[in-house]
Amino acid sequence: MPIEVELKLSFPSGALPEIMRHPIIAGALREGEPDTLDNTYFDTPALTLRAYGIGLRLRQQAGGMVQTVKCSAQTINGLTRRPEWETPWCGHFDFSGLTDTAVAALLTQVRNELAPVFTTRFLREIRRISPRPGICILAMVDTGLIEARGRHFPIQELELELVEGEEGELVRLAEKLRKTLPLEYENVSKAQRGYLLAACNNVEANSI
C-alpha cells in the first residue's frame, strides 16, 4: 500500500518572499517549473466519503489529469502518514488499482452519486532538499485558494514530503526553518478546510 509521509506548515500573508530567500530553500535543487494545480474534490450528497475518512480528488496539472484517493490519518504537529493512490484520469472514476479492498468497494458502491464539493487552485513551487546521503525531502510551497459555494479561503503552506530517509528528518528540517521563518505547524488539511468551507453558513468564510 503506497504511503504518503508529509509535514505541513502554514505561513502568514506576505511571508512568501522571505521563505523563498531562505538559504535552505533558495539553495535547494529546483524540481521542475512552478505549476498551477487545479483540484476538484468529490463526495456524495450525504458526504459518505468524509464520514469514512476518504478523500477523492481530480487534479489538473502539467502533463494531464490525475485521480487521487487518500485515507484519513491523525496529524500531530503537522506530520501526517496516510495511504494514497494516484492513477491517470481515464475519463471516468477507476478504483481498480486500490490495494485496500474495503476502500475500493465503498468508492465503487457510491460512484454514481459522486459530485464536486469544493475546489482548490494554487501555485506550487518545489525544491528537492538532500542534507546528506540517504535523505531526500521535497519542499513544496503552495499559494492559492480553496473555493466552495462562492466563498474562499487562502492557501499559504509549505509542505515537506519524505522521499527517502526517516520520518524524523521532516521534523528536524521543519524546526530548522521555524527558527528563522514565520511558520506554524498545520494540522488541518486542504480537504478538511474545503469541507468546512462548503458547510459554512457564515459569509465571513475567512474566519474559519
Tab-separated table of C-alpha atoms in Angstrom:
chain	number	residue	atom	x	y	z
A	1	MET	CA	0.000	0.000	0.000
A	2	PRO	CA	1.547	3.351	-1.026
A	3	ILE	CA	2.083	5.617	1.989
A	4	GLU	CA	2.440	9.402	1.862
A	5	VAL	CA	4.502	10.926	4.673
A	6	GLU	CA	4.417	14.708	4.871
A	7	LEU	CA	4.580	17.617	7.268
A	8	LYS	CA	2.573	20.792	6.683
A	9	LEU	CA	3.495	24.281	7.808
A	10	SER	CA	1.437	27.434	7.284
A	11	PHE	CA	2.754	30.955	6.877
A	12	PRO	CA	1.144	34.410	7.049
A	13	SER	CA	0.299	36.641	4.117
A	14	GLY	CA	3.349	38.468	2.814
A	15	ALA	CA	5.884	35.906	4.067
A	16	LEU	CA	6.386	34.135	0.728
A	17	PRO	CA	9.420	36.177	-0.458
A	18	GLU	CA	11.160	35.610	2.876
A	19	ILE	CA	10.560	31.857	2.623
A	20	MET	CA	11.850	31.624	-0.931
A	21	ARG	CA	15.002	33.588	0.040
A	22	HIS	CA	15.812	31.329	2.980
A	23	PRO	CA	19.194	29.599	2.398
A	24	ILE	CA	17.749	26.091	2.784
A	25	ILE	CA	15.013	26.752	0.214
A	26	ALA	CA	16.955	29.007	-2.147
A	27	GLY	CA	19.970	26.674	-2.104
A	28	ALA	CA	17.998	23.514	-2.875
A	29	LEU	CA	17.634	21.961	-6.307
A	30	ARG	CA	14.568	23.202	-8.183
A	31	GLU	CA	12.190	20.349	-9.041
A	32	GLY	CA	10.669	21.351	-12.368
A	33	GLU	CA	8.966	24.667	-13.028
A	34	PRO	CA	6.285	26.293	-10.851
A	35	ASP	CA	2.942	24.699	-11.716
A	36	THR	CA	-0.646	25.790	-11.128
A	37	LEU	CA	-2.688	22.883	-9.744
A	38	ASP	CA	-6.471	22.815	-10.182
A	39	ASN	CA	-8.173	20.316	-7.887
A	40	THR	CA	-11.783	19.215	-7.554
A	41	TYR	CA	-12.848	17.138	-4.550
A	42	PHE	CA	-15.797	14.775	-4.876
A	43	ASP	CA	-18.267	13.198	-2.453
A	44	THR	CA	-21.863	12.045	-2.312
A	45	PRO	CA	-24.706	14.429	-1.335
A	46	ALA	CA	-24.653	12.779	2.118
A	47	LEU	CA	-20.840	13.232	2.336
A	48	THR	CA	-20.307	9.490	2.656
A	49	LEU	CA	-16.607	9.654	1.853
A	50	ARG	CA	-15.980	12.283	4.511
A	51	ALA	CA	-17.776	10.118	7.066
A	52	TYR	CA	-15.426	7.225	6.270
A	53	GLY	CA	-12.303	9.395	6.193
A	54	ILE	CA	-11.728	9.020	2.447
A	55	GLY	CA	-10.697	11.842	0.130
A	56	LEU	CA	-11.270	11.704	-3.638
A	57	ARG	CA	-9.669	14.319	-5.852
A	58	LEU	CA	-9.110	15.071	-9.522
A	59	ARG	CA	-6.058	17.211	-10.188
A	60	GLN	CA	-5.318	19.065	-13.422
A	61	GLN	CA	-1.598	19.752	-13.707
A	62	ALA	CA	1.108	19.988	-16.338
A	63	GLY	CA	1.108	16.635	-18.066
A	64	GLY	CA	-2.544	15.790	-17.594
A	65	MET	CA	-5.212	14.938	-15.043
A	66	VAL	CA	-4.678	12.609	-12.079
A	67	GLN	CA	-7.179	10.805	-9.829
A	68	THR	CA	-6.104	10.609	-6.176
A	69	VAL	CA	-7.626	8.679	-3.280
A	70	LYS	CA	-6.412	9.335	0.279
A	71	CYS	CA	-7.448	7.891	3.623
A	72	SER	CA	-7.596	9.940	6.786
A	73	ALA	CA	-4.817	9.827	9.358
A	74	GLN	CA	-4.003	11.502	12.622
A	75	THR	CA	-1.913	14.648	12.228
A	76	ILE	CA	0.355	15.734	15.075
A	77	ASN	CA	2.473	18.892	14.799
A	78	GLY	CA	1.815	18.944	11.067
A	79	LEU	CA	3.149	15.396	10.463
A	80	THR	CA	0.828	13.027	8.592
A	81	ARG	CA	1.268	9.446	7.428
A	82	ARG	CA	-1.548	8.047	5.288
A	83	PRO	CA	-2.346	5.708	2.364
A	84	GLU	CA	-2.543	7.361	-1.037
A	85	TRP	CA	-3.287	6.027	-4.516
A	86	GLU	CA	-2.731	8.048	-7.700
A	87	THR	CA	-3.759	6.983	-11.196
A	88	PRO	CA	-4.009	8.839	-14.526
A	89	TRP	CA	-7.559	10.043	-15.196
A	90	CYS	CA	-9.150	7.969	-17.960
A	91	GLY	CA	-12.376	9.942	-18.325
A	92	HIS	CA	-14.212	8.153	-15.517
A	93	PHE	CA	-13.531	7.116	-11.934
A	94	ASP	CA	-11.489	3.915	-11.777
A	95	PHE	CA	-10.859	2.314	-8.390
A	96	SER	CA	-9.465	-0.998	-9.640
A	97	GLY	CA	-5.911	-0.055	-8.671
A	98	LEU	CA	-6.647	0.482	-4.968
A	99	THR	CA	-4.957	-2.133	-2.799
A	100	ASP	CA	-7.356	-1.569	0.118
A	101	THR	CA	-10.350	-3.665	-0.900
A	102	ALA	CA	-12.725	-2.055	1.626
A	103	VAL	CA	-11.962	1.453	0.331
A	104	ALA	CA	-12.277	0.287	-3.279
A	105	ALA	CA	-15.619	-1.406	-2.554
A	106	LEU	CA	-17.083	1.701	-0.900
A	107	LEU	CA	-15.964	4.013	-3.697
A	108	THR	CA	-17.351	1.650	-6.323
A	109	GLN	CA	-20.654	1.439	-4.459
A	110	VAL	CA	-21.168	5.219	-4.414
A	111	ARG	CA	-19.551	6.004	-7.784
A	112	ASN	CA	-22.799	7.084	-9.450
A	113	GLU	CA	-23.563	9.535	-6.611
A	114	LEU	CA	-20.251	11.399	-6.712
A	115	ALA	CA	-20.351	15.139	-7.382
A	116	PRO	CA	-17.975	18.103	-6.834
A	117	VAL	CA	-17.997	19.562	-3.317
A	118	PHE	CA	-15.191	22.157	-3.410
A	119	THR	CA	-12.103	23.114	-5.380
A	120	THR	CA	-8.588	24.280	-4.706
A	121	ARG	CA	-6.332	26.209	-7.043
A	122	PHE	CA	-2.771	27.059	-6.108
A	123	LEU	CA	0.686	27.679	-7.478
A	124	ARG	CA	3.215	25.077	-6.363
A	125	GLU	CA	6.980	25.534	-6.351
A	126	ILE	CA	9.094	22.502	-5.438
A	127	ARG	CA	12.632	22.232	-4.092
A	128	ARG	CA	14.493	18.941	-3.516
A	129	ILE	CA	16.408	19.044	-0.234
A	130	SER	CA	19.118	16.433	0.425
A	131	PRO	CA	21.068	17.465	3.536
A	132	ARG	CA	23.147	14.271	3.406
A	133	PRO	CA	23.218	10.905	1.566
A	134	GLY	CA	20.149	8.773	2.136
A	135	ILE	CA	17.854	11.715	2.880
A	136	CYS	CA	15.590	13.383	0.331
A	137	ILE	CA	12.724	15.749	1.109
A	138	LEU	CA	10.527	17.676	-1.299
A	139	ALA	CA	9.719	21.182	-0.065
A	140	MET	CA	6.530	22.316	-1.798
A	141	VAL	CA	5.430	25.922	-1.429
A	142	ASP	CA	1.703	26.326	-2.171
A	143	THR	CA	-0.114	29.655	-2.532
A	144	GLY	CA	-3.699	29.986	-3.724
A	145	LEU	CA	-7.327	29.490	-2.706
A	146	ILE	CA	-9.842	26.929	-1.530
A	147	GLU	CA	-13.274	27.706	-3.020
A	148	ALA	CA	-16.769	26.427	-2.201
A	149	ARG	CA	-20.247	27.878	-2.729
A	150	GLY	CA	-18.873	31.262	-3.769
A	151	ARG	CA	-16.646	31.532	-0.687
A	152	HIS	CA	-12.900	31.234	-0.485
A	153	PHE	CA	-10.113	30.579	1.992
A	154	PRO	CA	-6.392	31.244	1.382
A	155	ILE	CA	-3.755	28.553	0.935
A	156	GLN	CA	-0.345	29.580	2.271
A	157	GLU	CA	1.552	26.402	3.027
A	158	LEU	CA	4.944	24.790	2.991
A	159	GLU	CA	4.636	21.011	2.636
A	160	LEU	CA	7.620	18.806	3.396
A	161	GLU	CA	7.207	15.375	1.794
A	162	LEU	CA	9.539	12.499	2.625
A	163	VAL	CA	11.058	10.773	-0.409
A	164	GLU	CA	13.909	8.949	1.325
A	165	GLY	CA	15.009	8.713	4.955
A	166	GLU	CA	13.430	8.578	8.399
A	167	GLU	CA	10.243	10.458	9.315
A	168	GLY	CA	12.182	12.374	11.968
A	169	GLU	CA	14.063	14.167	9.200
A	170	LEU	CA	10.881	16.079	8.352
A	171	VAL	CA	10.603	17.338	11.929
A	172	ARG	CA	14.292	18.281	12.060
A	173	LEU	CA	14.018	20.236	8.812
A	174	ALA	CA	10.808	21.938	9.948
A	175	GLU	CA	12.426	23.023	13.211
A	176	LYS	CA	15.435	24.472	11.363
A	177	LEU	CA	13.139	26.515	9.145
A	178	ARG	CA	10.928	27.644	12.027
A	179	LYS	CA	13.894	29.148	13.864
A	180	THR	CA	14.107	31.980	11.322
A	181	LEU	CA	10.805	31.898	9.404
A	182	PRO	CA	7.192	32.680	10.472
A	183	LEU	CA	5.999	29.088	10.091
A	184	GLU	CA	3.425	27.234	12.202
A	185	TYR	CA	2.558	23.542	12.194
A	186	GLU	CA	-0.653	22.981	10.221
A	187	ASN	CA	-2.839	20.099	11.420
A	188	VAL	CA	-5.833	20.767	9.142
A	189	SER	CA	-5.527	19.562	5.558
A	190	LYS	CA	-6.712	21.429	2.473
A	191	ALA	CA	-9.507	18.870	2.135
A	192	GLN	CA	-10.663	19.357	5.726
A	193	ARG	CA	-10.743	23.120	5.218
A	194	GLY	CA	-12.627	22.639	1.968
A	195	TYR	CA	-15.352	20.634	3.687
A	196	LEU	CA	-15.600	23.261	6.423
A	197	LEU	CA	-15.945	25.979	3.805
A	198	ALA	CA	-18.611	24.046	1.895
A	199	ALA	CA	-20.628	23.647	5.097
A	200	CYS	CA	-20.081	27.200	6.356
A	201	ASN	CA	-23.166	29.390	6.643
A	202	ASN	CA	-21.147	32.431	7.641
A	203	VAL	CA	-20.397	34.858	4.823
A	204	GLU	CA	-17.157	35.698	6.606
A	205	ALA	CA	-15.576	32.417	5.477
A	206	ASN	CA	-12.066	33.561	6.295
A	207	SER	CA	-12.977	33.312	9.978
A	208	ILE	CA	-12.896	29.512	9.859
